[in-house]
Short mmCIF file of C-alpha atoms in Angstrom, two decimals:
data_model
loop_
_atom_site.label_atom_id
_atom_site.label_comp_id
_atom_site.label_asym_id
_atom_site.label_seq_id
_atom_site.Cartn_x
_atom_site.Cartn_y
_atom_site.Cartn_z
CA UNK A 1 -80.83 -15.10 -57.23
CA UNK A 2 -84.63 -14.77 -56.81
CA UNK A 3 -84.28 -13.99 -53.09
CA UNK A 4 -81.62 -11.38 -53.82
CA UNK A 5 -83.88 -9.80 -56.45
CA UNK A 6 -86.75 -9.55 -53.93
CA UNK A 7 -84.51 -7.91 -51.33
CA UNK A 8 -83.22 -5.40 -53.87
CA UNK A 9 -86.75 -4.61 -55.04
CA UNK A 10 -87.91 -3.99 -51.45
CA UNK A 11 -84.88 -1.79 -50.86
CA UNK A 12 -85.71 0.21 -53.98
CA UNK A 13 -89.30 0.73 -52.80
CA UNK A 14 -88.03 1.96 -49.45
CA UNK A 15 -85.65 4.36 -51.17
CA UNK A 16 -88.43 5.77 -53.35
CA UNK A 17 -90.70 6.28 -50.33
CA UNK A 18 -88.11 8.40 -48.53
CA UNK A 19 -86.76 10.20 -51.59
CA UNK A 20 -88.02 13.58 -50.39
CA UNK A 21 -85.80 13.27 -47.32
CA UNK A 22 -82.78 11.90 -49.14
CA UNK A 23 -82.54 14.27 -52.10
CA UNK A 24 -80.57 16.91 -50.23
CA UNK A 25 -77.90 14.35 -49.28
CA UNK A 26 -77.29 13.08 -52.81
CA UNK A 27 -73.81 13.38 -54.19
CA UNK A 28 -73.80 14.62 -57.79
CA UNK A 29 -73.58 11.79 -60.29
CA UNK A 30 -71.93 11.74 -63.72
CA UNK A 31 -72.69 9.00 -66.26
CA UNK A 32 -69.90 7.97 -68.67
CA UNK A 33 -71.10 5.68 -71.50
CA UNK A 34 -69.37 2.85 -73.28
CA UNK A 35 -68.32 2.58 -76.92
CA UNK A 36 -71.26 3.47 -79.15
CA UNK A 37 -73.23 4.56 -76.10
CA UNK A 38 -74.06 8.10 -77.19
CA UNK A 39 -75.11 9.98 -80.28
CA UNK A 40 -72.56 11.28 -82.77
CA UNK A 41 -73.17 13.94 -85.43
CA UNK A 42 -71.31 14.76 -88.64
CA UNK A 43 -71.08 17.44 -91.29
CA UNK A 44 -69.55 17.17 -94.78
CA UNK A 45 -67.27 19.87 -96.16
CA UNK A 46 -66.01 20.57 -99.66
CA UNK A 47 -63.09 18.22 -99.01
CA UNK A 48 -65.41 15.21 -98.86
CA UNK A 49 -65.07 12.77 -101.76
CA UNK A 50 -67.91 10.21 -101.75
CA UNK A 51 -66.98 6.58 -102.20
CA UNK A 52 -69.98 5.92 -104.44
CA UNK A 53 -73.15 7.30 -105.99
CA UNK A 54 -75.23 6.80 -102.86
CA UNK A 55 -72.72 8.57 -100.64
CA UNK A 56 -72.86 12.07 -102.10
CA UNK A 57 -73.28 15.17 -99.99
CA UNK A 58 -77.04 15.04 -100.54
CA UNK A 59 -77.21 11.99 -98.24
CA UNK A 60 -78.77 12.06 -95.75
CA UNK A 61 -81.57 14.34 -96.87
CA UNK A 62 -82.42 15.63 -93.41
CA UNK A 63 -79.80 17.95 -91.94
CA UNK A 64 -79.99 21.02 -89.73
CA UNK A 65 -79.45 24.50 -91.18
CA UNK A 66 -75.68 24.21 -90.61
CA UNK A 67 -75.47 20.83 -92.34
CA UNK A 68 -75.16 18.60 -89.28
CA UNK A 69 -76.81 15.16 -89.31
CA UNK A 70 -76.90 12.09 -87.06
CA UNK A 71 -74.01 9.77 -87.88
CA UNK A 72 -74.62 7.37 -84.98
CA UNK A 73 -77.08 5.81 -84.83
CA UNK A 74 -78.64 6.08 -88.30
CA UNK A 75 -80.86 3.12 -89.31
CA UNK A 76 -79.88 3.49 -92.99
CA UNK A 77 -76.59 1.80 -92.03
CA UNK A 78 -78.56 -1.46 -92.33
CA UNK A 79 -78.78 -1.06 -96.12
CA UNK A 80 -75.66 -2.16 -98.01
CA UNK A 81 -75.14 0.97 -100.18
CA UNK A 82 -75.42 3.21 -97.12
CA UNK A 83 -73.34 0.86 -94.98
CA UNK A 84 -70.43 1.78 -97.27
CA UNK A 85 -71.16 5.49 -96.69
CA UNK A 86 -71.20 4.92 -92.95
CA UNK A 87 -67.90 3.04 -93.12
CA UNK A 88 -66.26 5.90 -95.04
CA UNK A 89 -67.58 8.65 -92.78
CA UNK A 90 -66.73 6.87 -89.51
CA UNK A 91 -63.20 6.01 -90.60
CA UNK A 92 -60.19 7.40 -88.71
CA UNK A 93 -56.70 7.82 -90.10
CA UNK A 94 -53.40 7.69 -88.28
CA UNK A 95 -51.01 10.50 -89.24
CA UNK A 96 -47.45 9.31 -88.47
CA UNK A 97 -46.10 12.86 -88.73
CA UNK A 98 -48.51 14.10 -86.07
CA UNK A 99 -48.49 10.76 -84.20
CA UNK A 100 -52.25 11.17 -83.81
CA UNK A 101 -55.55 10.27 -85.43
CA UNK A 102 -57.92 12.39 -87.50
CA UNK A 103 -61.28 12.11 -89.26
CA UNK A 104 -61.72 11.11 -92.89
CA UNK A 105 -61.06 14.03 -95.29
CA UNK A 106 -64.07 16.34 -95.54
CA UNK A 107 -65.86 14.88 -92.49
CA UNK A 108 -66.37 16.95 -89.35
CA UNK A 109 -67.84 15.32 -86.25
CA UNK A 110 -69.21 16.50 -82.93
CA UNK A 111 -70.75 15.03 -79.79
CA UNK A 112 -74.11 16.64 -78.97
CA UNK A 113 -75.17 17.87 -75.52
CA UNK A 114 -72.08 17.27 -73.42
CA UNK A 115 -73.03 17.57 -69.76
CA UNK A 116 -76.58 16.37 -70.37
CA UNK A 117 -77.93 12.83 -70.13
CA UNK A 118 -80.03 13.36 -73.29
CA UNK A 119 -77.43 11.96 -75.68
CA UNK A 120 -77.10 8.79 -73.57
CA UNK A 121 -80.77 7.87 -73.26
CA UNK A 122 -81.35 6.73 -76.85
CA UNK A 123 -78.91 6.34 -79.71
CA UNK A 124 -81.69 7.61 -81.95
CA UNK A 125 -84.59 9.42 -80.21
CA UNK A 126 -86.84 8.61 -83.18
CA UNK A 127 -86.36 4.90 -82.48
CA UNK A 128 -86.64 4.83 -78.71
CA UNK A 129 -87.75 1.23 -78.38
CA UNK A 130 -84.94 -0.10 -80.57
CA UNK A 131 -82.10 2.18 -79.48
CA UNK A 132 -82.60 2.70 -75.74
CA UNK A 133 -79.26 2.77 -73.91
CA UNK A 134 -79.16 4.48 -70.51
CA UNK A 135 -82.85 5.45 -70.46
CA UNK A 136 -83.84 2.66 -68.00
CA UNK A 137 -80.93 3.49 -65.69
CA UNK A 138 -81.71 7.22 -65.71
CA UNK A 139 -85.36 6.45 -64.89
CA UNK A 140 -84.30 4.42 -61.85
CA UNK A 141 -81.95 7.19 -60.75
CA UNK A 142 -84.72 9.77 -61.04
CA UNK A 143 -86.88 7.61 -58.77
CA UNK A 144 -84.38 8.01 -55.92
CA UNK A 145 -84.20 11.77 -56.39
CA UNK A 146 -81.60 12.48 -59.04
CA UNK A 147 -82.46 15.33 -61.41
CA UNK A 148 -80.84 15.72 -64.83
CA UNK A 149 -78.90 18.95 -65.09
CA UNK A 150 -78.91 19.49 -61.31
CA UNK A 151 -77.57 16.39 -59.55
CA UNK A 152 -77.15 14.07 -62.57
CA UNK A 153 -75.03 14.74 -65.66
CA UNK A 154 -73.83 12.94 -68.77
CA UNK A 155 -70.38 12.81 -70.33
CA UNK A 156 -70.76 11.63 -73.96
CA UNK A 157 -67.66 11.46 -76.14
CA UNK A 158 -66.43 10.48 -79.61
CA UNK A 159 -66.04 6.80 -78.86
CA UNK A 160 -63.97 6.11 -82.01
CA UNK A 161 -60.98 7.89 -80.52
CA UNK A 162 -59.02 6.72 -77.51
CA UNK A 163 -56.13 7.82 -75.36
CA UNK A 164 -52.41 7.24 -75.74
CA UNK A 165 -49.47 6.46 -73.51
CA UNK A 166 -47.44 9.28 -72.02
CA UNK A 167 -45.39 11.13 -74.60
CA UNK A 168 -47.88 10.60 -77.44
CA UNK A 169 -50.56 13.12 -78.42
CA UNK A 170 -54.24 12.21 -78.38
CA UNK A 171 -56.03 15.46 -79.11
CA UNK A 172 -59.65 14.25 -79.10
CA UNK A 173 -59.32 11.83 -76.19
CA UNK A 174 -57.33 14.28 -74.07
CA UNK A 175 -59.88 17.01 -74.69
CA UNK A 176 -62.61 14.67 -73.45
CA UNK A 177 -60.66 14.03 -70.24
CA UNK A 178 -60.31 17.78 -69.70
CA UNK A 179 -64.01 18.34 -70.40
CA UNK A 180 -64.90 15.54 -67.99
CA UNK A 181 -62.63 17.03 -65.31
CA UNK A 182 -64.29 20.44 -65.77
CA UNK A 183 -67.75 18.83 -65.56
CA UNK A 184 -66.80 17.08 -62.31
CA UNK A 185 -65.66 20.35 -60.77
CA UNK A 186 -68.76 22.23 -61.93
CA UNK A 187 -71.10 19.47 -60.70
CA UNK A 188 -69.40 19.58 -57.31
CA UNK A 189 -69.51 23.37 -57.11
CA UNK A 190 -73.21 23.50 -57.99
CA UNK A 191 -74.00 20.95 -55.27
CA UNK A 192 -72.44 22.62 -52.28
CA UNK A 193 -68.94 21.29 -52.87
CA UNK A 194 -69.97 17.63 -52.53
CA UNK A 195 -67.57 15.23 -54.28
CA UNK A 196 -68.91 13.38 -57.30
CA UNK A 197 -69.94 9.77 -57.93
CA UNK A 198 -68.72 8.57 -61.34
CA UNK A 199 -70.79 5.79 -62.95
CA UNK A 200 -69.35 4.28 -66.12
CA UNK A 201 -70.31 1.52 -68.52
CA UNK A 202 -67.84 -0.62 -70.48
CA UNK A 203 -65.15 1.49 -72.23
CA UNK A 204 -66.19 4.47 -70.11
CA UNK A 205 -64.53 2.74 -67.16
CA UNK A 206 -61.15 2.80 -68.88
CA UNK A 207 -61.51 6.52 -69.55
CA UNK A 208 -62.46 7.22 -65.94
CA UNK A 209 -59.52 5.22 -64.58
CA UNK A 210 -57.16 7.17 -66.84
CA UNK A 211 -58.71 10.46 -65.72
CA UNK A 212 -58.19 9.59 -62.06
CA UNK A 213 -54.61 8.44 -62.52
CA UNK A 214 -53.71 11.49 -64.61
CA UNK A 215 -54.75 13.89 -61.85
CA UNK A 216 -53.06 14.39 -58.45
CA UNK A 217 -54.28 12.65 -55.27
CA UNK A 218 -55.32 16.00 -53.78
CA UNK A 219 -57.73 16.58 -56.69
CA UNK A 220 -59.18 13.08 -56.36
CA UNK A 221 -59.74 13.48 -52.62
CA UNK A 222 -61.54 16.76 -53.13
CA UNK A 223 -63.74 15.95 -56.10
CA UNK A 224 -64.33 12.16 -56.25
CA UNK A 225 -66.62 10.42 -53.78
CA UNK A 226 -66.76 7.02 -55.48
CA UNK A 227 -66.30 5.30 -58.84
CA UNK A 228 -68.78 2.62 -59.98
CA UNK A 229 -67.70 0.68 -63.08
CA UNK A 230 -70.26 -1.45 -64.92
CA UNK A 231 -69.00 -4.22 -67.23
CA UNK A 232 -65.54 -2.64 -67.51
CA UNK A 233 -63.13 -4.43 -69.90
CA UNK A 234 -60.04 -3.69 -67.81
CA UNK A 235 -57.84 -6.07 -69.82
CA UNK A 236 -59.64 -5.92 -73.17
CA UNK A 237 -61.59 -8.71 -74.80
CA UNK A 238 -61.06 -11.59 -77.24
CA UNK A 239 -64.10 -10.29 -79.13
CA UNK A 240 -61.93 -7.42 -80.41
CA UNK A 241 -59.66 -9.84 -82.25
CA UNK A 242 -62.72 -11.04 -84.16
CA UNK A 243 -63.67 -7.45 -84.93
CA UNK A 244 -60.22 -6.69 -86.36
CA UNK A 245 -59.88 -9.93 -88.28
CA UNK A 246 -63.32 -10.34 -89.80
CA UNK A 247 -65.46 -7.36 -88.81
CA UNK A 248 -68.45 -7.49 -86.51
CA UNK A 249 -72.10 -6.78 -87.21
CA UNK A 250 -72.60 -6.32 -83.42
CA UNK A 251 -75.65 -8.53 -83.72
CA UNK A 252 -77.41 -6.14 -86.11
CA UNK A 253 -79.21 -8.13 -88.82
CA UNK A 254 -78.52 -7.53 -92.55
CA UNK A 255 -75.16 -5.81 -91.91
CA UNK A 256 -72.23 -7.46 -93.72
CA UNK A 257 -69.31 -7.42 -91.23
CA UNK A 258 -66.81 -6.95 -94.04
CA UNK A 259 -68.45 -3.66 -95.06
CA UNK A 260 -67.76 -2.13 -91.63
CA UNK A 261 -64.46 -3.88 -90.91
CA UNK A 262 -62.43 -0.96 -92.24
CA UNK A 263 -63.88 1.63 -89.88
CA UNK A 264 -63.83 -0.82 -86.98
CA UNK A 265 -60.12 -1.42 -87.54
CA UNK A 266 -59.47 2.32 -87.70
CA UNK A 267 -61.18 2.96 -84.34
CA UNK A 268 -58.51 3.77 -81.76
CA UNK A 269 -60.78 2.64 -78.95
CA UNK A 270 -61.06 -0.80 -80.54
CA UNK A 271 -57.27 -1.04 -80.60
CA UNK A 272 -57.32 -0.05 -76.92
CA UNK A 273 -59.68 -2.96 -76.22
CA UNK A 274 -57.42 -5.66 -77.62
CA UNK A 275 -56.73 -8.35 -74.98
CA UNK A 276 -53.93 -7.21 -72.70
CA UNK A 277 -50.76 -9.33 -72.42
CA UNK A 278 -50.77 -8.33 -68.74
CA UNK A 279 -53.75 -10.62 -68.05
CA UNK A 280 -53.88 -12.98 -71.03
CA UNK A 281 -50.65 -14.99 -70.81
CA UNK A 282 -48.39 -16.10 -73.69
CA UNK A 283 -49.53 -19.69 -73.33
CA UNK A 284 -53.18 -18.84 -74.01
CA UNK A 285 -54.04 -19.11 -77.72
CA UNK A 286 -56.81 -16.63 -78.51
CA UNK A 287 -56.89 -17.03 -82.31
CA UNK A 288 -56.00 -20.29 -84.06
CA UNK A 289 -55.61 -20.70 -87.82
CA UNK A 290 -54.46 -23.74 -89.83
CA UNK A 291 -50.94 -22.28 -89.90
CA UNK A 292 -50.52 -20.22 -86.76
CA UNK A 293 -51.82 -19.50 -83.26
CA UNK A 294 -51.88 -16.04 -81.68
CA UNK A 295 -51.85 -15.08 -78.01
CA UNK A 296 -52.26 -11.58 -76.57
CA UNK A 297 -48.46 -11.33 -76.79
CA UNK A 298 -48.64 -11.78 -80.58
CA UNK A 299 -51.01 -8.93 -81.42
CA UNK A 300 -48.50 -6.96 -83.54
CA UNK A 301 -47.93 -10.07 -85.67
CA UNK A 302 -51.68 -10.72 -85.72
CA UNK A 303 -52.45 -7.19 -86.99
CA UNK A 304 -49.92 -7.61 -89.77
CA UNK A 305 -51.22 -11.05 -90.79
CA UNK A 306 -54.87 -9.99 -91.02
CA UNK A 307 -53.89 -7.23 -93.45
CA UNK A 308 -53.80 -4.26 -91.08
CA UNK A 309 -50.07 -3.48 -90.78
CA UNK A 310 -50.79 0.23 -90.28
CA UNK A 311 -52.12 -0.66 -86.82
CA UNK A 312 -48.85 -2.18 -85.59
CA UNK A 313 -46.87 0.97 -84.74
CA UNK A 314 -49.77 2.77 -83.00
CA UNK A 315 -50.50 -0.38 -81.00
CA UNK A 316 -46.91 -0.86 -79.87
CA UNK A 317 -46.13 2.79 -79.15
CA UNK A 318 -49.45 4.31 -78.05
CA UNK A 319 -51.64 1.50 -76.69
CA UNK A 320 -49.46 -1.24 -75.21
CA UNK A 321 -47.66 0.90 -72.59
CA UNK A 322 -51.02 2.24 -71.43
CA UNK A 323 -52.68 -1.17 -71.06
CA UNK A 324 -49.69 -2.55 -69.18
CA UNK A 325 -50.21 0.03 -66.44
CA UNK A 326 -53.48 -0.21 -64.52
CA UNK A 327 -52.50 1.73 -61.43
CA UNK A 328 -54.87 1.92 -58.48
CA UNK A 329 -56.39 5.43 -58.20
CA UNK A 330 -56.90 5.15 -54.42
CA UNK A 331 -60.55 6.20 -54.57
CA UNK A 332 -63.46 3.98 -53.58
CA UNK A 333 -64.27 1.67 -56.51
CA UNK A 334 -67.12 -0.76 -57.07
CA UNK A 335 -67.09 -3.13 -60.05
CA UNK A 336 -70.45 -4.58 -61.10
CA UNK A 337 -70.54 -7.10 -63.93
CA UNK A 338 -72.32 -10.15 -65.29
CA UNK A 339 -71.03 -13.72 -65.35
CA UNK A 340 -72.21 -17.06 -66.66
CA UNK A 341 -72.90 -15.79 -70.19
CA UNK A 342 -71.00 -17.63 -72.90
CA UNK A 343 -68.24 -15.37 -74.19
CA UNK A 344 -65.77 -15.96 -77.06
CA UNK A 345 -62.55 -17.29 -75.55
CA UNK A 346 -60.78 -18.75 -78.59
CA UNK A 347 -61.45 -18.06 -82.29
CA UNK A 348 -60.90 -20.92 -84.75
CA UNK A 349 -60.33 -19.95 -88.38
CA UNK A 350 -60.54 -22.42 -91.27
CA UNK A 351 -58.59 -22.38 -94.55
CA UNK A 352 -60.98 -19.74 -95.95
CA UNK A 353 -59.11 -17.17 -93.88
CA UNK A 354 -60.06 -14.01 -92.05
CA UNK A 355 -62.78 -12.89 -94.48
CA UNK A 356 -65.03 -15.60 -93.07
CA UNK A 357 -66.45 -15.57 -89.56
CA UNK A 358 -64.67 -18.05 -87.27
CA UNK A 359 -65.96 -20.77 -85.03
CA UNK A 360 -65.80 -19.69 -81.41
CA UNK A 361 -64.90 -21.67 -78.32
CA UNK A 362 -66.75 -20.08 -75.43
CA UNK A 363 -65.80 -19.42 -71.84
CA UNK A 364 -67.16 -17.38 -68.92
CA UNK A 365 -67.92 -13.67 -69.06
CA UNK A 366 -70.77 -11.31 -69.86
CA UNK A 367 -71.15 -12.28 -73.52
CA UNK A 368 -68.75 -9.57 -74.68
CA UNK A 369 -65.97 -9.27 -72.08
CA UNK A 370 -64.12 -12.29 -70.73
CA UNK A 371 -64.21 -12.96 -66.99
CA UNK A 372 -60.39 -12.56 -66.79
CA UNK A 373 -60.83 -8.96 -67.91
CA UNK A 374 -63.93 -8.11 -65.89
CA UNK A 375 -62.30 -9.34 -62.67
CA UNK A 376 -58.75 -8.19 -63.49
CA UNK A 377 -58.51 -5.59 -60.73
CA UNK A 378 -59.00 -8.19 -58.00
CA UNK A 379 -55.70 -9.83 -58.84
CA UNK A 380 -53.84 -6.70 -59.93
CA UNK A 381 -54.72 -4.72 -56.79
CA UNK A 382 -54.74 -7.57 -54.27
CA UNK A 383 -51.93 -5.97 -52.24
CA UNK A 384 -52.93 -2.31 -52.67
CA UNK A 385 -53.50 -1.21 -49.07
CA UNK A 386 -54.93 2.22 -49.96
CA UNK A 387 -57.34 0.98 -52.61
CA UNK A 388 -60.91 0.10 -51.62
CA UNK A 389 -62.36 -2.39 -54.12
CA UNK A 390 -65.82 -3.97 -54.01
CA UNK A 391 -66.89 -6.51 -56.63
CA UNK A 392 -70.51 -7.44 -57.34
CA UNK A 393 -71.03 -10.40 -59.70
CA UNK A 394 -74.45 -10.95 -61.25
CA UNK A 395 -75.13 -14.36 -62.76
CA UNK A 396 -76.73 -14.37 -66.21
CA UNK A 397 -76.45 -10.61 -66.77
CA UNK A 398 -74.95 -9.68 -70.13
CA UNK A 399 -72.74 -6.75 -71.11
CA UNK A 400 -75.65 -4.55 -72.20
CA UNK A 401 -78.53 -6.00 -70.17
CA UNK A 402 -76.85 -4.66 -67.04
CA UNK A 403 -78.37 -1.32 -68.11
CA UNK A 404 -81.91 -2.60 -68.56
CA UNK A 405 -82.74 -5.64 -66.39
CA UNK A 406 -84.45 -4.67 -63.15
CA UNK A 407 -82.31 -6.95 -60.95
CA UNK A 408 -79.13 -5.30 -62.25
CA UNK A 409 -80.56 -1.79 -62.01
CA UNK A 410 -81.72 -2.46 -58.45
CA UNK A 411 -78.17 -3.54 -57.51
CA UNK A 412 -76.73 -0.37 -59.06
CA UNK A 413 -79.25 1.85 -57.29
CA UNK A 414 -78.63 0.06 -54.00
CA UNK A 415 -74.89 0.72 -54.31
CA UNK A 416 -75.40 4.41 -55.11
CA UNK A 417 -77.86 4.78 -52.24
CA UNK A 418 -75.42 3.06 -49.88
CA UNK A 419 -72.66 5.50 -50.89
CA UNK A 420 -74.98 8.46 -50.30
CA UNK A 421 -76.19 7.05 -46.97
CA UNK A 422 -72.67 6.48 -45.69
CA UNK A 423 -71.71 9.98 -46.71
CA UNK A 424 -74.70 11.40 -44.86
CA UNK A 425 -73.85 9.35 -41.77
CA UNK A 426 -70.27 10.65 -41.85
CA UNK A 427 -71.50 14.24 -42.03
CA UNK A 428 -73.97 13.66 -39.15
CA UNK A 429 -71.25 12.05 -37.05
CA UNK A 430 -68.88 14.96 -37.58
#
């Protein structure tokens, strides 16, 4: 690993030294974040009914002149009274008549600065050291010649929402796909018609794959140069079953998981990330209680038993058909992910039930996503003749550290530079 790191570092130095020559050959690059990987803003209307004294319309104090404030990430979520406010304002509701999701009554939300990388750098620009997300990656990209707003763009989205199977509406998620498609076309047009490199992290990879498969091959050939997916949970993750059953503090100290469990259950994207029966077989128990064991094939029963029956119909009708189909997009794809980090593989619940955090049996993965999911495309697309698939495994790299550790960033930059170099060689040859 040390020798590989040295080689990658030397390659990066060489790339920086010749950046002035390479800039003109760069393909435009669009960054697509993972869940929680960009800022989210909210505004309260007269329809908002606070859940408690601390959650009135006066909170937070600092808003812009139109009433917008930062919903994610706001550090006050760490304090119990305000955690309840956060839970209420982040909550989504499924409307069976519309067959779609909506915000909590009286809460409007928006994603700031679509098209820019600004919203992806830090989840809170006032807390840069604590909330850095894609800032290290963007810095590395700038060192090889990428310029924000010219050759490098960001595609933030409302990560609470997801997509749905064909025949079911998904207004927010579908609008994001259309906005992303428009951004791809504009980025290409403003860079001499060069096709675009898409670089996603985590959940962003699922969105990108859906975008590619929902557009015709002719569009993909014209506008997509390559797709690089970092830490993509292609088949979901066992961690999501913990989130639904008991809530997750996501490693943030002082946060009671039960106080945020409601909004986490309501998140469509979390339902999308449940472990897929396609990869996690019926014989694999993922959650074990004193009375019952649940595999990925038992998720409807699991949702009902944990006290979230309202999630059953959306899961069966909207999510399951989509996760069962992971069609190859027939564009160049590189998967980069970490391995060798202990990752929840089976959750063991005691008699106290789902309101208590379980004991975990760990397996391989990146600490968040199981190896079966990270490497799913290798087995699913093994016989796809028209699909180019490259897999780069990085030992000891976690789900989020892939965006900050130099060895991982060097590998990402090397892959992007290789794609640009090959493209330049093809043009020269022609």
